PDB file of C-alpha atoms in Angstrom:
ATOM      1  CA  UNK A   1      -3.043 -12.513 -25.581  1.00 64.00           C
ATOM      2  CA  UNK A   2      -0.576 -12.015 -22.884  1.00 73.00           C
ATOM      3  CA  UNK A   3       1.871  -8.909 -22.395  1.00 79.00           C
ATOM      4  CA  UNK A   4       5.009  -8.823 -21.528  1.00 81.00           C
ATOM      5  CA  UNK A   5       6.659  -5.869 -19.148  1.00 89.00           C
ATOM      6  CA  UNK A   6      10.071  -5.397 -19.058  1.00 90.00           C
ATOM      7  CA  UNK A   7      11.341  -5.204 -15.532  1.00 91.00           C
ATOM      8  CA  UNK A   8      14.264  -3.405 -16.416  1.00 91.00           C
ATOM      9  CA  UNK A   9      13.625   0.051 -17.863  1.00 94.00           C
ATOM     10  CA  UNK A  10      16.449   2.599 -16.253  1.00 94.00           C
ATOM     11  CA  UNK A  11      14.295   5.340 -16.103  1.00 94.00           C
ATOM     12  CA  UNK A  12      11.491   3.013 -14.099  1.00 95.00           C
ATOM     13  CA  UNK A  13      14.450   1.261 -11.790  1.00 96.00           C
ATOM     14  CA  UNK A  14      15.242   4.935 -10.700  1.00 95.00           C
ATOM     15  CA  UNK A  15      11.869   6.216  -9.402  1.00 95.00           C
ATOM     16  CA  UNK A  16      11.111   2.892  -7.427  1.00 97.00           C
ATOM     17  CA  UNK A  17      14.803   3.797  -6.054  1.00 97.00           C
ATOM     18  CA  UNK A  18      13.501   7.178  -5.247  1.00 96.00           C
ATOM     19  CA  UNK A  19      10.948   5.681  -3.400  1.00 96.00           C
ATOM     20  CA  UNK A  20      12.719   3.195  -1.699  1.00 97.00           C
ATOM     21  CA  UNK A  21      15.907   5.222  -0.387  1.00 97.00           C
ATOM     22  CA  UNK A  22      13.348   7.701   1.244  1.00 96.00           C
ATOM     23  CA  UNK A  23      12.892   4.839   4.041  1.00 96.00           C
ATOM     24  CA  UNK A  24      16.769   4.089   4.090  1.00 96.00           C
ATOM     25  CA  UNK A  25      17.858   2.502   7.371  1.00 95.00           C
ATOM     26  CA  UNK A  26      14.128   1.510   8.350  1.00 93.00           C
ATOM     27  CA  UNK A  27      14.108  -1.741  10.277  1.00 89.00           C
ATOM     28  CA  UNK A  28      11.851  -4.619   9.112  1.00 86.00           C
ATOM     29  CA  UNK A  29       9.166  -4.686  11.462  1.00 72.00           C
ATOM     30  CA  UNK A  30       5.417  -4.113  11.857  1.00 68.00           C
ATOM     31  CA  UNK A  31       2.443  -2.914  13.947  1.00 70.00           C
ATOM     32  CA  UNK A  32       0.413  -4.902  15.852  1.00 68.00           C
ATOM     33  CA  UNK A  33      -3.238  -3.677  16.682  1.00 65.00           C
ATOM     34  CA  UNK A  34      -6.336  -5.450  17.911  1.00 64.00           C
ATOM     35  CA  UNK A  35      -9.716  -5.540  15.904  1.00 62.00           C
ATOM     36  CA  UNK A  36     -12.949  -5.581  17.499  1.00 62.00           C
ATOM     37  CA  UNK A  37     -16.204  -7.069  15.774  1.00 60.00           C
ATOM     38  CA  UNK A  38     -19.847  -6.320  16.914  1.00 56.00           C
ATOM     39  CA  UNK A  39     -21.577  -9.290  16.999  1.00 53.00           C
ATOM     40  CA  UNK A  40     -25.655  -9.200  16.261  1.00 55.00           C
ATOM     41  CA  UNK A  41     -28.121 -10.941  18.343  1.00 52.00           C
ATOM     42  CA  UNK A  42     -28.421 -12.480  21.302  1.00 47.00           C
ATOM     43  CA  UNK A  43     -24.248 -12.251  22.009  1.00 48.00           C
ATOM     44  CA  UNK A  44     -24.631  -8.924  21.180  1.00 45.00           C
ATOM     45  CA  UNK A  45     -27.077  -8.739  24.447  1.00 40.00           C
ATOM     46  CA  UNK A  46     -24.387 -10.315  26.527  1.00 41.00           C
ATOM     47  CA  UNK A  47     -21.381  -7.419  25.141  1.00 43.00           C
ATOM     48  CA  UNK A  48     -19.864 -10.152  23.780  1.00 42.00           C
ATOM     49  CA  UNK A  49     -16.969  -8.780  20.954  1.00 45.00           C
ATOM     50  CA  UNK A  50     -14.547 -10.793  18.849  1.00 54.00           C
ATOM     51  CA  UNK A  51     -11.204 -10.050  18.566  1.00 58.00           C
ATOM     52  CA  UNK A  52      -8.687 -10.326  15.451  1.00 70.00           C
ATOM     53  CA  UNK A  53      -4.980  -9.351  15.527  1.00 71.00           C
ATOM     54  CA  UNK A  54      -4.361  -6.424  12.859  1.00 77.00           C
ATOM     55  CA  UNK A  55      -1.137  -6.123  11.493  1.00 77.00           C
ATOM     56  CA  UNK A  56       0.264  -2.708   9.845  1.00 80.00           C
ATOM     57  CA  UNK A  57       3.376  -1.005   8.228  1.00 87.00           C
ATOM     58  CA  UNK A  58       5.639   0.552  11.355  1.00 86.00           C
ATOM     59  CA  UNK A  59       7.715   3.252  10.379  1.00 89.00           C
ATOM     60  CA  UNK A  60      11.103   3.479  12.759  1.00 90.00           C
ATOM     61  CA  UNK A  61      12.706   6.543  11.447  1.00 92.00           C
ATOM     62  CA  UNK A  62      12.533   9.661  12.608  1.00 93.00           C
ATOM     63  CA  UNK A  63      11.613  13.273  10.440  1.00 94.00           C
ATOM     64  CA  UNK A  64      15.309  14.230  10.628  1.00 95.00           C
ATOM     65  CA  UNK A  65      16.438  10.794   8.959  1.00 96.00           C
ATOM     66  CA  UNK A  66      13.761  10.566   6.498  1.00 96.00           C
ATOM     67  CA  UNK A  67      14.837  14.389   5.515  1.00 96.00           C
ATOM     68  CA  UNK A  68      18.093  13.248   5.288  1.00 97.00           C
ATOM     69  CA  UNK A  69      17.250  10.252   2.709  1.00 97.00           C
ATOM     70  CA  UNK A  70      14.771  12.768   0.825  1.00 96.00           C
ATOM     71  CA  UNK A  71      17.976  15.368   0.063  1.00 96.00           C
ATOM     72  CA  UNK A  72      20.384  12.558  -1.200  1.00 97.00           C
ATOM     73  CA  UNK A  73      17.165  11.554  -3.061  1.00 96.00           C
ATOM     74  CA  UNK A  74      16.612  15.479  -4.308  1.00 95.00           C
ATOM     75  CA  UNK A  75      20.250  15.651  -5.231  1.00 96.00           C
ATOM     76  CA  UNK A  76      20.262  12.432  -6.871  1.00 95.00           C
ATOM     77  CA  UNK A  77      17.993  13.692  -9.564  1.00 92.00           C
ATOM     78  CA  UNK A  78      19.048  17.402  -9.727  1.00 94.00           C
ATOM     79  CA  UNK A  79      16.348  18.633  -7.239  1.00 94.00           C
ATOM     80  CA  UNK A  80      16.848  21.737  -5.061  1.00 95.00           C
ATOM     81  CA  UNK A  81      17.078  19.878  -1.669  1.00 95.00           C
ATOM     82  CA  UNK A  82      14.062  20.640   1.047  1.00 94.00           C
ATOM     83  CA  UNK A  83      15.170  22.648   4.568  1.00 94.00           C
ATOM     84  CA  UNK A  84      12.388  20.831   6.481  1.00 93.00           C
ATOM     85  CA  UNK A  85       9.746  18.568   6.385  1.00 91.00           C
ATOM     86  CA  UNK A  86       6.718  20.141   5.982  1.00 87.00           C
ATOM     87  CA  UNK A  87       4.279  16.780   5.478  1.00 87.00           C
ATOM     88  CA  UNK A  88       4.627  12.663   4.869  1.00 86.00           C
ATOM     89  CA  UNK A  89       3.374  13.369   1.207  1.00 89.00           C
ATOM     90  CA  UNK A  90       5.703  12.873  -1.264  1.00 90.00           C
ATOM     91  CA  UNK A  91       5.431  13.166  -5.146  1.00 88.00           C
ATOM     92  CA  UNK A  92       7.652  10.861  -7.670  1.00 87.00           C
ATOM     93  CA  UNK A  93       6.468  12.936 -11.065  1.00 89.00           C
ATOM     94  CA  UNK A  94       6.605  11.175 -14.433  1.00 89.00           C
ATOM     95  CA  UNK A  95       5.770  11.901 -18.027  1.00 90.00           C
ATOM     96  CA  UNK A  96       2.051  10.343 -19.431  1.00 89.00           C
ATOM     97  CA  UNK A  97       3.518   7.164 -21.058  1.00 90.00           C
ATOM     98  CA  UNK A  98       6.098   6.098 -19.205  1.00 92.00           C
ATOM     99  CA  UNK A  99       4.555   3.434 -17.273  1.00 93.00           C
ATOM    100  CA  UNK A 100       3.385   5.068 -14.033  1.00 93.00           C
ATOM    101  CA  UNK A 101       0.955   2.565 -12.416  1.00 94.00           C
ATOM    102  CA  UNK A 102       3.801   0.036 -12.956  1.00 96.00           C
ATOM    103  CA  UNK A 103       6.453   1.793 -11.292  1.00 96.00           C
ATOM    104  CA  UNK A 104       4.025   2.293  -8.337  1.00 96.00           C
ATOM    105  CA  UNK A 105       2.740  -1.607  -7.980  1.00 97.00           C
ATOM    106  CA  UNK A 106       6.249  -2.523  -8.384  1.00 97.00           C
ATOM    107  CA  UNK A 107       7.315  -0.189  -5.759  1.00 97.00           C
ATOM    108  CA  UNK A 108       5.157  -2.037  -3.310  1.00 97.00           C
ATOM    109  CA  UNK A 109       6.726  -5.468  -4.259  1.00 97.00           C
ATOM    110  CA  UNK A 110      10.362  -3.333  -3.248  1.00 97.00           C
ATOM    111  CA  UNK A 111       9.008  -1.696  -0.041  1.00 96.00           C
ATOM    112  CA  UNK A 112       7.755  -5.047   1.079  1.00 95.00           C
ATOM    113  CA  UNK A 113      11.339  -6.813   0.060  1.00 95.00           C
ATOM    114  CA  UNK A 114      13.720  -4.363   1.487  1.00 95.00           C
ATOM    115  CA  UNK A 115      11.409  -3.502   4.934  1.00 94.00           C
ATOM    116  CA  UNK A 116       8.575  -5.967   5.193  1.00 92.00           C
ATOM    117  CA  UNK A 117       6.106  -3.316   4.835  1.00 94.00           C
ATOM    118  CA  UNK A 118       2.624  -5.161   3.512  1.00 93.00           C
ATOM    119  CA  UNK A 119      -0.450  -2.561   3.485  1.00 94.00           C
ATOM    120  CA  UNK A 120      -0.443  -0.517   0.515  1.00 96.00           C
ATOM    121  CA  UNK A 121      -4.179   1.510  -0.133  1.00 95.00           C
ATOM    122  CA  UNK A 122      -3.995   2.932  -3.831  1.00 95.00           C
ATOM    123  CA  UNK A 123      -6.409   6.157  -3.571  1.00 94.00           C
ATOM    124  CA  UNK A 124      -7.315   7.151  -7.143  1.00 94.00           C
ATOM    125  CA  UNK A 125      -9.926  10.174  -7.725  1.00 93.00           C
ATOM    126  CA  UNK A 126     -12.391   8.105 -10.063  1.00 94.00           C
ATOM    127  CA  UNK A 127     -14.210   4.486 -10.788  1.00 94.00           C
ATOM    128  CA  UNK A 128     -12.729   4.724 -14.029  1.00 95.00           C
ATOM    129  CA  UNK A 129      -9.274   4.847 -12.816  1.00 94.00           C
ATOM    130  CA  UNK A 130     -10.075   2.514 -10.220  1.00 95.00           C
ATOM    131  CA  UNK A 131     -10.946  -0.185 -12.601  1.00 96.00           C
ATOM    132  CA  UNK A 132      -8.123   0.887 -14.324  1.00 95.00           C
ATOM    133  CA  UNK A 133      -6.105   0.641 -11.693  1.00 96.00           C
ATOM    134  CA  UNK A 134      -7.118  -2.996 -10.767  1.00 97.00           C
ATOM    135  CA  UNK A 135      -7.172  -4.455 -14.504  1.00 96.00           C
ATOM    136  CA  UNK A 136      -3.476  -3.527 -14.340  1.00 95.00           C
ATOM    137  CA  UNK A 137      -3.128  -5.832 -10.752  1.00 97.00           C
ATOM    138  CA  UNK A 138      -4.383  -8.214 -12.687  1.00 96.00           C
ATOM    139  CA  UNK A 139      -2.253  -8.273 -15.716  1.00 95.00           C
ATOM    140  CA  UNK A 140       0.819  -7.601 -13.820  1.00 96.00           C
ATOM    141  CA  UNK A 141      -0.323 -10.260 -11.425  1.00 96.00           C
ATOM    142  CA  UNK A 142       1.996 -13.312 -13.260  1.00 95.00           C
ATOM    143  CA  UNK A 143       5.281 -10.906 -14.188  1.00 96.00           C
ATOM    144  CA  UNK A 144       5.248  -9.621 -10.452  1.00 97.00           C
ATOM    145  CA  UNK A 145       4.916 -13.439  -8.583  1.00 95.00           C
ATOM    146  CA  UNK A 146       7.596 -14.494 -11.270  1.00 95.00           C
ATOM    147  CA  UNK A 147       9.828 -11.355 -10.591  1.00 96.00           C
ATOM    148  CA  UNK A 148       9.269 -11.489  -6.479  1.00 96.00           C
ATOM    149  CA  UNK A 149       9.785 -15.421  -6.575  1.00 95.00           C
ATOM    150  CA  UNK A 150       5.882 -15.926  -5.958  1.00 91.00           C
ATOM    151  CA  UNK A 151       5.455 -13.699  -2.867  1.00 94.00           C
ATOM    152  CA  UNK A 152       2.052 -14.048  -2.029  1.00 95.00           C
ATOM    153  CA  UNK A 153      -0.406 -10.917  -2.295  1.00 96.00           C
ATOM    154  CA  UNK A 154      -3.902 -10.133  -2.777  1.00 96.00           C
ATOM    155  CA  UNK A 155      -5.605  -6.877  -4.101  1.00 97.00           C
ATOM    156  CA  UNK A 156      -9.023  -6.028  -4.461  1.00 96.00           C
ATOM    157  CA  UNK A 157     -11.335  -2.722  -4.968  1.00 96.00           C
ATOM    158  CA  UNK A 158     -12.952  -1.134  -1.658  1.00 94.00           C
ATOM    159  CA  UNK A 159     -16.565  -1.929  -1.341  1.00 91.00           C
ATOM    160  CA  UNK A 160     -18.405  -0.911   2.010  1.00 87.00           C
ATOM    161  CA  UNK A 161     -20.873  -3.978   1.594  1.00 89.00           C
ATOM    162  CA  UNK A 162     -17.786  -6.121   1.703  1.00 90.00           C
ATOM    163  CA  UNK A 163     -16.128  -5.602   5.103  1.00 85.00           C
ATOM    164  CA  UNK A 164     -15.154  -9.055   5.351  1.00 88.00           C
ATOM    165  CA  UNK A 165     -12.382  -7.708   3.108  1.00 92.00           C
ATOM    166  CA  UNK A 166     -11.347  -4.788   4.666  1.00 89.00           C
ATOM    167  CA  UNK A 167     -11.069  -7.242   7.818  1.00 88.00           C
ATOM    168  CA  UNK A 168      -8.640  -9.322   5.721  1.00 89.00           C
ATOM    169  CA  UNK A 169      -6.459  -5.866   4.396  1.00 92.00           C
ATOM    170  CA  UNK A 170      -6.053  -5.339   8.088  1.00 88.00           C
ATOM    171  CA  UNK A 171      -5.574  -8.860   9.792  1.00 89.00           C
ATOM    172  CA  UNK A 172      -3.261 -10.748   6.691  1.00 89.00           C
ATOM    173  CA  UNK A 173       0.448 -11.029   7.065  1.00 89.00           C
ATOM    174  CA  UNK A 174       0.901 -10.757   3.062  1.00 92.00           C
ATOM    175  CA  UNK A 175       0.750  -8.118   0.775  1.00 95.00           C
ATOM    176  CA  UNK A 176      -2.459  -6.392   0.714  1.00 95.00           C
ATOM    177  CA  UNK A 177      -3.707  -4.035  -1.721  1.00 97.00           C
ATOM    178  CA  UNK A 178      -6.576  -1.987  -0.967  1.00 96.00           C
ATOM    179  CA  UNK A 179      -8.034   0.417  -4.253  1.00 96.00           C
ATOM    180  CA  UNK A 180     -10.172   3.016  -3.203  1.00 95.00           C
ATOM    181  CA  UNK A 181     -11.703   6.487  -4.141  1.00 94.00           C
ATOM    182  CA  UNK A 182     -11.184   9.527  -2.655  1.00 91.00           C
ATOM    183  CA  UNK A 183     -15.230   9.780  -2.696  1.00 89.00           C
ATOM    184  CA  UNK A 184     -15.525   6.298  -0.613  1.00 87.00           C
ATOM    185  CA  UNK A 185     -12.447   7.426   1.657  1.00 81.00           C
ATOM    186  CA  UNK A 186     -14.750  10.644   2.328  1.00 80.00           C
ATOM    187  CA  UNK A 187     -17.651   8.717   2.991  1.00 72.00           C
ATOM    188  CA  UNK A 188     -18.223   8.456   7.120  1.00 56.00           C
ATOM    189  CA  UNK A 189     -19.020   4.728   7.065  1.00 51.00           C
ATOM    190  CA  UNK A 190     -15.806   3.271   5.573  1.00 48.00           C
ATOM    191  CA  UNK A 191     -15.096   1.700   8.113  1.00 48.00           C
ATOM    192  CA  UNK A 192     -17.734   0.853   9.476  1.00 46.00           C
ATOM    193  CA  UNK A 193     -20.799  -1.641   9.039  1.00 42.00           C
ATOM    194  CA  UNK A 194     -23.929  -2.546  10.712  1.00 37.00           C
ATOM    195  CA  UNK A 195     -22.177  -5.278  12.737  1.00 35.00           C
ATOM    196  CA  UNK A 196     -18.680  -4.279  12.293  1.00 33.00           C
ATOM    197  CA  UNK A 197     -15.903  -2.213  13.002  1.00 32.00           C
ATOM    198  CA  UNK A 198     -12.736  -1.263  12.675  1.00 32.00           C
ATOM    199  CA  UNK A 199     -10.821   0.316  15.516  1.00 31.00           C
ATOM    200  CA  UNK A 200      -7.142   1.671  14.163  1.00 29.00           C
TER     201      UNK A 200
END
């Protein structure tokens, strides 16, 4: 059985708009940043380190722009407009049932579309809701490479004995998708391994 999702709920189009118009007038660009791996053994002995290229999201704008896009946003949907801002969190509330975890993954086809952003880490506060999170990557996986004309991305769930991955999250050009708990975030070695590391 396959589901369809309809891409074209109102309700849904206006909180990935939300999202979206908070980064109004950011420039497509990104980050560059070098990776360093530990190799084991007899390099090791001679300080010999590979190198990979990361690539990240670069935010251009500045606090008083992006406080700028949040009032219009605030207006927009009858929201008493912030004086200042006090963090980079933001909240886009919805009711239970109206198709959260889609308007989120879709968001991060839109972010990447309109400003080339491609690192996206989805922290959730369980394992259930992790594997929640990533059975809905995978049956949204068809709709969104038909809606986003086959944009390539990849997704997977955080596992320290699989750094090879988080390598990939941080060196691809293409969407990456990165699930993780808030326990494994709080952890000391997640980014780390015996013979790797990660060096933001």
């Amino acid at each position: 059985m396959k589901l369809h999702f309809e891409p074209n709920l109102d309700f849904q189009l206006q909180a990935i708009e939300a999202v979206c118009d908070l980064f109004r007038g950011q420039e497509i660009c990104r980050t560059e940043f070098t990776i360093t791996r530990k190799t084991t053994g007899h390099q090791a002995h001679l300080a010999f380190a590979e190198n990979d290229l990361g690539i990240g999201n670069r935010l251009t704008l500045l606090d008083d722009e992006i406080l700028k896009n949040l009032k219009d946003i605030q207006l927009r949907n009858g929201l008493l407009p912030s004086d200042s801002l006090d963090s980079g969190d933001f909240t886009v509330e919805m009711e239970t049932g109206t198709g959260k975890t889609y308007v989120y993954l879709r968001t991060i086809f839109e972010l990447n579309k309109r400003y080339g952003f491609n690192k996206f880490v989805i922290v959730v506060p369980s394992i259930a809701i992790k594997e929640g999170v990533y059975k809905s990557l995978q049956m949204t996986d068809d709709h969104f490479r038909a809606l986003y004309s086959g944009t390539p991305f990849e997704y997977f769930l955080y596992d320290s004995t699989k750094l090879g991955q988080v390598r990939n999250f941080a060196t691809s050009p293409q969407i990456q998708i990165m699930v993780v708990t808030v326990g494994a975030i709080n952890k000391r070695d997640i980014c780390r391994g015996p013979a790797s590391s990660l060096r933001w």
